[in-house]
Short mmCIF file of C-alpha atoms in Angstrom, two decimals:
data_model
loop_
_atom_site.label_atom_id
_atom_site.label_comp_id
_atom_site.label_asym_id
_atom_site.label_seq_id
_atom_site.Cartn_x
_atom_site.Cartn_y
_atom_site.Cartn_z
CA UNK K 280 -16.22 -21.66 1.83
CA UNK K 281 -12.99 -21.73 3.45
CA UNK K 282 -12.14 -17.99 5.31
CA UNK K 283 -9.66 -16.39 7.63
CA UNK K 284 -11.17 -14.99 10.33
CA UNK K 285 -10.88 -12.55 13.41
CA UNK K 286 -13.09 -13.38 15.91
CA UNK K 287 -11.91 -11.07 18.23
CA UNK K 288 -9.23 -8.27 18.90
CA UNK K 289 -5.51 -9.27 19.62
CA UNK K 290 -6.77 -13.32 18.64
CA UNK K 291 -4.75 -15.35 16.02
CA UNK K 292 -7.06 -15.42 12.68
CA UNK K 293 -8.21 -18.71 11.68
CA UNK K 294 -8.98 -20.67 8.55
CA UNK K 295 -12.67 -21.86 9.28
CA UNK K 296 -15.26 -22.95 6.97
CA UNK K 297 -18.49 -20.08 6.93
CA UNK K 298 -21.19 -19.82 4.65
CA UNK K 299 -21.63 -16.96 2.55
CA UNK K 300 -25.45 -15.94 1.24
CA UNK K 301 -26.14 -13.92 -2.59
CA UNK K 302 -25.50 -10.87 -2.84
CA UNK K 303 -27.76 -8.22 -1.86
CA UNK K 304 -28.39 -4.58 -3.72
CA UNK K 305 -25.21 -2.66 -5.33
CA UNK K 306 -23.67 -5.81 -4.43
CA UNK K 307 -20.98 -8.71 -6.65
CA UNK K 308 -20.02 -11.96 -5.38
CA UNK K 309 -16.62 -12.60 -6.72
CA UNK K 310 -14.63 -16.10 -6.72
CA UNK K 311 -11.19 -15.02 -5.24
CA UNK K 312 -8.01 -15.61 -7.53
CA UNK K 313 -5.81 -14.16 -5.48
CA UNK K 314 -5.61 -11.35 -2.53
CA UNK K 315 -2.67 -8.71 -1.82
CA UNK K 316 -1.58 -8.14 1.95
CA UNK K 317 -0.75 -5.44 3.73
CA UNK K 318 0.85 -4.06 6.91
CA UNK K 319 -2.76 -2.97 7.89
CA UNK K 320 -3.92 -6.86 8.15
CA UNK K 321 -1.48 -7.43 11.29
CA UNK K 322 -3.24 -4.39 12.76
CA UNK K 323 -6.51 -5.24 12.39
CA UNK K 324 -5.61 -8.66 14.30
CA UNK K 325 -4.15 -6.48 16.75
CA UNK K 326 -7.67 -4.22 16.62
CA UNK K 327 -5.35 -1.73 16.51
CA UNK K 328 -6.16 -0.29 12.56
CA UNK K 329 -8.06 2.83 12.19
CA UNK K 330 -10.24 0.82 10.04
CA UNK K 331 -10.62 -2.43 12.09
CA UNK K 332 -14.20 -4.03 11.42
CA UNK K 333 -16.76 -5.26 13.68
CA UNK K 334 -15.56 -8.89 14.80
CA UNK K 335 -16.08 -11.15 13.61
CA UNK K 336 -14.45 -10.78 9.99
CA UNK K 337 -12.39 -12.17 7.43
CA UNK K 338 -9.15 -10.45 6.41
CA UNK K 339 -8.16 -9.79 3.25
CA UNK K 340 -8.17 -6.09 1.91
CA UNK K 341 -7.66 -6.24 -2.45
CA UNK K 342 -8.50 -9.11 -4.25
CA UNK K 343 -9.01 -9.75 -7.60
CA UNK K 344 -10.97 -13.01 -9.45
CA UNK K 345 -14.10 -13.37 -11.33
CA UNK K 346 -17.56 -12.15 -11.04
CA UNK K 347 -19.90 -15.09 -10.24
CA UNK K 348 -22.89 -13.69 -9.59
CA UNK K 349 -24.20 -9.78 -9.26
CA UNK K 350 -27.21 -8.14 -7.21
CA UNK K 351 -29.95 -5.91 -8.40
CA UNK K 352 -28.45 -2.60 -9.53
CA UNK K 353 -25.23 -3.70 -11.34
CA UNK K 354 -23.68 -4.09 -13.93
CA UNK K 355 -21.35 -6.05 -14.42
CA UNK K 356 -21.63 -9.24 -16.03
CA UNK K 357 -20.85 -12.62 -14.90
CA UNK K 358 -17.14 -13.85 -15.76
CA UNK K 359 -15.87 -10.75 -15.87
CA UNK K 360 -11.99 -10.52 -14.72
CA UNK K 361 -12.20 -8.33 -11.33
CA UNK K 362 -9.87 -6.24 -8.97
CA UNK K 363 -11.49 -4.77 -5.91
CA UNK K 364 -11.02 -3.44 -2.65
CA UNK K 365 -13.62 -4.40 -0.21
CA UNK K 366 -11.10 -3.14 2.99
CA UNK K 367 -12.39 -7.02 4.29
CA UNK K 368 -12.93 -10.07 3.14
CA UNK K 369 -9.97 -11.15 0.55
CA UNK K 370 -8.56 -14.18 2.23
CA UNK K 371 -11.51 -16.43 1.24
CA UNK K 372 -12.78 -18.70 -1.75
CA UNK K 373 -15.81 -15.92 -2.38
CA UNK K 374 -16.13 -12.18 -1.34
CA UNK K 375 -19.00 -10.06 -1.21
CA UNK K 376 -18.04 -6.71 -2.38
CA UNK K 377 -19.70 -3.29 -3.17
CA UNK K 378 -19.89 -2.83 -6.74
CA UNK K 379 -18.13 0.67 -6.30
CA UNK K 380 -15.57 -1.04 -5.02
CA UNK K 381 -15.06 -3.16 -8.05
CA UNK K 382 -13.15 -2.30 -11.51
CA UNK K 383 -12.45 -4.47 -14.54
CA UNK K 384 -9.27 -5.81 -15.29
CA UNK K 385 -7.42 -4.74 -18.37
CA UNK K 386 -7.03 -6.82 -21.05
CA UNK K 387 -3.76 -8.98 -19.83
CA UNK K 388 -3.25 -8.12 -16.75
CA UNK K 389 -2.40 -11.11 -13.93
CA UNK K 390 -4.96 -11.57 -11.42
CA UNK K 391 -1.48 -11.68 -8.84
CA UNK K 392 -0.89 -8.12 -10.12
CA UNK K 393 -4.04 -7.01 -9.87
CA UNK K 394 -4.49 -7.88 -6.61
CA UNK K 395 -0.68 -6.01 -5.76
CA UNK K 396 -1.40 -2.86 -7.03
CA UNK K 397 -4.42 -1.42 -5.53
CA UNK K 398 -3.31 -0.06 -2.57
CA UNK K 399 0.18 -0.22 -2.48
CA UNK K 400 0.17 1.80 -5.60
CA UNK K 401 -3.06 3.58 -5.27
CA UNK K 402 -1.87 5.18 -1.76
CA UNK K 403 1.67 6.04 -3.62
CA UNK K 404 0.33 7.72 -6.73
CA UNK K 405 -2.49 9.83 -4.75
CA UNK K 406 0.18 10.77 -2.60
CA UNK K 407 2.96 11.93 -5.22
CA UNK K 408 0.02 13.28 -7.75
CA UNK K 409 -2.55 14.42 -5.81
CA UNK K 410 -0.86 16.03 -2.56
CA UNK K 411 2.69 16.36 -3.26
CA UNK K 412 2.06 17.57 -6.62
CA UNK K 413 5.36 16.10 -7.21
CA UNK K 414 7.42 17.78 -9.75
CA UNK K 415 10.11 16.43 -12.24
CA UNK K 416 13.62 17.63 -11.38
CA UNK K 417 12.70 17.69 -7.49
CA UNK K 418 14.47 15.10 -5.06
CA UNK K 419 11.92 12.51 -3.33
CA UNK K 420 13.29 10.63 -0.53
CA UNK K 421 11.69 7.81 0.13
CA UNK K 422 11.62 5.69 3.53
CA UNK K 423 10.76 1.91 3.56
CA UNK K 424 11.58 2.24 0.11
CA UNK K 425 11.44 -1.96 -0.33
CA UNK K 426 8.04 -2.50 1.34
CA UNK K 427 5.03 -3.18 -0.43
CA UNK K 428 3.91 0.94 -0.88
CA UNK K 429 7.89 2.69 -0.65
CA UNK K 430 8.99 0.57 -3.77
CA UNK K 431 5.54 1.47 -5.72
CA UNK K 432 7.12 5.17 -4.86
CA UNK K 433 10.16 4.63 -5.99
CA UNK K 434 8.74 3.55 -8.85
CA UNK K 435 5.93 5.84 -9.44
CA UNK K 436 8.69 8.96 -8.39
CA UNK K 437 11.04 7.76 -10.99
CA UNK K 438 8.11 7.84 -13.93
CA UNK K 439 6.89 11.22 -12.77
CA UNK K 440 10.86 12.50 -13.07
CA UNK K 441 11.40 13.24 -9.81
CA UNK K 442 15.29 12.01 -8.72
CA UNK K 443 15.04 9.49 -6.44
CA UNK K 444 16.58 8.94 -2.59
CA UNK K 445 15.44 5.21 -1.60
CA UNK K 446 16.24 4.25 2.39
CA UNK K 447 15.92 0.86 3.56
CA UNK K 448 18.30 -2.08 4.62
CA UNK K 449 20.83 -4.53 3.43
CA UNK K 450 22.10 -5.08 -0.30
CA UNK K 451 19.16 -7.65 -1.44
CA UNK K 452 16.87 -4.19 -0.31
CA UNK K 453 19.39 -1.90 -2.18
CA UNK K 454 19.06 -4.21 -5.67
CA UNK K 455 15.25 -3.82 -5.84
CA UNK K 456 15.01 -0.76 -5.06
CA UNK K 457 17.57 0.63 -8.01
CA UNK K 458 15.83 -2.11 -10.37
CA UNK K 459 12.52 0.28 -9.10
CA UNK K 460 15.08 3.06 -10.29
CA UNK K 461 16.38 4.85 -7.68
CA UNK K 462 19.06 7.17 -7.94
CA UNK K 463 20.51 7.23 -4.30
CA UNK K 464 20.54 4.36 -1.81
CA UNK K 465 20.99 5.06 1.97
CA UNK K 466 20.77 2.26 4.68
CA UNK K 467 18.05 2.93 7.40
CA UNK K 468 20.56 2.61 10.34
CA UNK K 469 23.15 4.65 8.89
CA UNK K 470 24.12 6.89 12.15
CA UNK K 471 23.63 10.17 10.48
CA UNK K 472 20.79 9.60 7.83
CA UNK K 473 19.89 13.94 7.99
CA UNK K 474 23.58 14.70 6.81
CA UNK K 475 23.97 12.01 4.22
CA UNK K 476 20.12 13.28 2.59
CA UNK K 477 21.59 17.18 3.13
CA UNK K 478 24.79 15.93 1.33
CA UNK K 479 22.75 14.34 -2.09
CA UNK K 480 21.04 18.27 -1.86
CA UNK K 481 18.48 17.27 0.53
CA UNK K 482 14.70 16.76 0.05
CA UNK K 483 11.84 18.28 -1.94
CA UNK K 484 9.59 15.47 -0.96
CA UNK K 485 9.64 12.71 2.16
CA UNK K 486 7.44 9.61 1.81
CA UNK K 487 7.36 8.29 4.98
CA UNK K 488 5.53 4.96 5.97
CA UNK K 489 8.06 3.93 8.60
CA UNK K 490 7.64 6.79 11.24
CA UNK K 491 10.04 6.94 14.50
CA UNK K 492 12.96 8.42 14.95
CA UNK K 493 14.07 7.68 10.94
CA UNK K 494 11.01 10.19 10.07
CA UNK K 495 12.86 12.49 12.76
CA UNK K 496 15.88 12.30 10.54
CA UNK K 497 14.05 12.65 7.19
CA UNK K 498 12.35 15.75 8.52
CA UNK K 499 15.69 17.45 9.25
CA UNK K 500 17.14 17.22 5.98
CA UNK K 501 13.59 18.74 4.02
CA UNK K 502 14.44 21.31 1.92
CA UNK K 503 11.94 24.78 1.90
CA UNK K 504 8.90 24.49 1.00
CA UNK K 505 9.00 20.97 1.36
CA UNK K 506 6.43 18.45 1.53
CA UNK K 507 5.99 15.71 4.19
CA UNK K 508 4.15 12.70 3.42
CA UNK K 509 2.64 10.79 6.25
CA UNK K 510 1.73 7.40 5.17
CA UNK K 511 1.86 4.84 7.82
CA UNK K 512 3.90 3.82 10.76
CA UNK K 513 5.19 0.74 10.54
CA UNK K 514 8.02 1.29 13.19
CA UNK K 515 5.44 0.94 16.11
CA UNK K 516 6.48 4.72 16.89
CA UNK K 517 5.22 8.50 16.22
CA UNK K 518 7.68 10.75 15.11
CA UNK K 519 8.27 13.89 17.02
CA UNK K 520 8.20 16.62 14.52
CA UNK K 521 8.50 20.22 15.51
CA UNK K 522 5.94 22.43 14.38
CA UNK K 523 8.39 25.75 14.74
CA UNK K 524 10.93 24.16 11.85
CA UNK K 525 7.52 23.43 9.95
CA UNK K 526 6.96 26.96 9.92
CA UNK K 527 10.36 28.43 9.47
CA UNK K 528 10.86 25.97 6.90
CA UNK K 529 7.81 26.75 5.13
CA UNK K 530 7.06 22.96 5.31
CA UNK K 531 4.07 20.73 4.56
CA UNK K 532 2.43 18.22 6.42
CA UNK K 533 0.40 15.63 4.35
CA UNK K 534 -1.63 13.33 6.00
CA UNK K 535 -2.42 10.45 3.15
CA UNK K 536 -5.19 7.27 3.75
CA UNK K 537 -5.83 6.14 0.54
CA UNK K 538 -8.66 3.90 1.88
CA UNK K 539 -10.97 7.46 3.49
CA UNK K 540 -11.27 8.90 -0.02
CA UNK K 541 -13.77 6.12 -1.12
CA UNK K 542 -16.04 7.95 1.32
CA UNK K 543 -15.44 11.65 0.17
CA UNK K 544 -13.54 11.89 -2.94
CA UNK K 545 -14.35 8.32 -4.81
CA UNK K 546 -13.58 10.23 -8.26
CA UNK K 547 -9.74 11.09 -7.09
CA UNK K 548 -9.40 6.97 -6.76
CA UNK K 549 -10.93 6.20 -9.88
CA UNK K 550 -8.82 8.31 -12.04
CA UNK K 551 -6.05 7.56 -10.13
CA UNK K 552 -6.59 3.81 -10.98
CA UNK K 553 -6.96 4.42 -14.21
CA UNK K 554 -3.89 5.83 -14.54
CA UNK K 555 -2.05 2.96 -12.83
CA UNK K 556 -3.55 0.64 -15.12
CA UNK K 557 -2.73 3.03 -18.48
CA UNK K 558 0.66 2.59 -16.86
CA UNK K 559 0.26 -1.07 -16.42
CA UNK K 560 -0.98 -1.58 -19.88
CA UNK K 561 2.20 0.27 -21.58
CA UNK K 562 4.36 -1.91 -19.68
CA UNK K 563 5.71 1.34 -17.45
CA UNK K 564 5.30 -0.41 -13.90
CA UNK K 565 5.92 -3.71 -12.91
CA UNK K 566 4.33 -4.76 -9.69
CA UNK K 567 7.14 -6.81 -7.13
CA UNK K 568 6.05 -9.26 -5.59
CA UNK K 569 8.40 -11.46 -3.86
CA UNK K 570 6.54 -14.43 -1.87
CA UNK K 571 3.16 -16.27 -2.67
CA UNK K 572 1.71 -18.50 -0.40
CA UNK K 573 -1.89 -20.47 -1.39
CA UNK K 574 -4.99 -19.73 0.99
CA UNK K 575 -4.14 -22.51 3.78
CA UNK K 576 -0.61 -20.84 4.66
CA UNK K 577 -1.71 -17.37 5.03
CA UNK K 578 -0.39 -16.77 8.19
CA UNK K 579 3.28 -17.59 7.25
CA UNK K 580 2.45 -14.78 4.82
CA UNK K 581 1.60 -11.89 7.39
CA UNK K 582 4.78 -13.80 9.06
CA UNK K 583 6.89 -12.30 6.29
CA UNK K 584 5.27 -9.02 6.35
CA UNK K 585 5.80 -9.43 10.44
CA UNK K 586 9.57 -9.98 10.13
CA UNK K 587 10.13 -7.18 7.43
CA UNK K 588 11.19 -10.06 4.75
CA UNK K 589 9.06 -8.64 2.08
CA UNK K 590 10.68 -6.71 -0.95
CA UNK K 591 7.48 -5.62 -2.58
CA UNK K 592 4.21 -7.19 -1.87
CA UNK K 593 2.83 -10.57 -0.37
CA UNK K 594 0.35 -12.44 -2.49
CA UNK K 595 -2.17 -15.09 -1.37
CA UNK K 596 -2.97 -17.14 -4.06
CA UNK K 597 -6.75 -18.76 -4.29
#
């Protein structure tokens, strides 16, 4: 089968042809219709990614397709419509994947959406619901707000009622992100981004996958008692946050990896995806995605996510 593969750290992935054996115990081989990428894949090439596997591997981190064959101990059956998230092994004809790592696809759902969703709005909704406890009537400003996760919480914020601050850059950003439904839209290299968030009342709740100096600015312009999400960094750079304004603010840090609660908190993923597909079902979120490439031209997808081009999520199609 045809795979893109890291063969060692910092070394451009290439599409090589491997063989891929049954799978074992616990295990479902699934023919790949389509995989989601993330910010994440361009680390792991970099073996930079908290999560980086043992080389060599095949990138790729949600997928979704069709069961084609199932080891001992499952139970799903054969030709059923998949989403999973295997953390490897998406940008390939077949993946082996855990079956724990597997759900069933709703009755008309896309195998393209399914394979947008999982992360980008799994990490958003664990990190509103679950540790923001996010409340409606409170002000969520959210940075990176066109990327593949900040437009899934613009969305998400918007459904839970919360009034929503999107930042991010240029009009083509600003349109998607108010079709998401923001409220408020600021331009990530405004010179004064603390006054302008103070001015709108300031914030109840930061998203922040962007890090830097912009989270520097966020931080200034939390309201008491707010919380601080800490998603990614895709700005290369740790913000400097002071711990004394944490405390005199009565702040929150949050600390959010969607991808670690597999190991100790599997349940808080499960129902979380459930209620992302309820959501999905009713028509109440629409997954963005605004390039597909097929499996050969991979690369000049991660390109796109490289360059910042993406408005919502990059889909390889299979």
């Amino acid at each position: 089968m045809r795979a893109w593969r890291c063969t060692a750290p910092d070394s451009p992935a290439r599409l090589e042809n491997i063989e891929l054996g049954p799978p074992g115990h616990g295990e479902i081989l699934i023919k790949t219709a389509a995989c989601g990428l993330n910010f994440a894949d361009l680390l792991m090439i970099k073996g930079t990614y908290q999560d980086t596997p043992t080389h060599p591997f095949t990138l790729g981190m949600e997928l979704s397709g069709v069961v084609e064959a199932v080891g001992e101990g499952t139970d799903l059956a054969t030709g059923t419509r998949v989403a999973a998230f295997p953390g490897q092994g998406g940008l390939a004809d077949y993946a082996i994947v855990p079956a724990d790592r597997v759900v069933p696809l709703p009755e008309g759902m896309s195998f393209d959406s399914a394979a947008a969703l999982q992360i980008a709005y799994g990490t958003s909704h664990l990190a509103l619901d679950h540790r923001a406890r996010l409340q409606p009537g409170e002000t969520l400003l959210v940075l990176g707000a066109a990327g593949g996760v900040g437009l899934t919480a613009v969305e998400l914020g918007k459904l839970m009622g919360a009034r929503v601050i999107a930042v991010a850059r240029g009009p083509e950003k600003e349109a998607v992100c108010r079709d998401a439904g923001a409220d408020h839209y600021l331009e990530s290299d405004t010179t004064d981004l603390r006054a302008e968030v103070k001015a709108l009342g300031g914030a109840d709740v930061v998203y922040d996958a962007i890090g830097g100096t912009l989270s520097e600015q966020a931080f200034r312009a939390c309201n008491p008692e707010a919380r601080f999400l800490l998603i990614g960094f895709a700005s290369g750079e740790l913000p400097r946050l002071k711990p004394n304004h944490m405390l005199v603010k009565n702040i929150d840090m949050l600390g959010v990896y969607w991808g670690s609660y597999f190991a100790f908190r599997p349940e808080a993923v499960t129902s979380s995806l459930a209620q992302i597909f309820a959501w999905h079902s009713q028509g109440r979120i629409h997954p963005h995605i605004s390039h597909r490439f097929p499996l050969e031209e991979a690369l000049d997808g991660l390109e796109v996510l490289r360059r910042r081009e993406a408005q919502g999520k990059v889909v390889i199609t299979i």
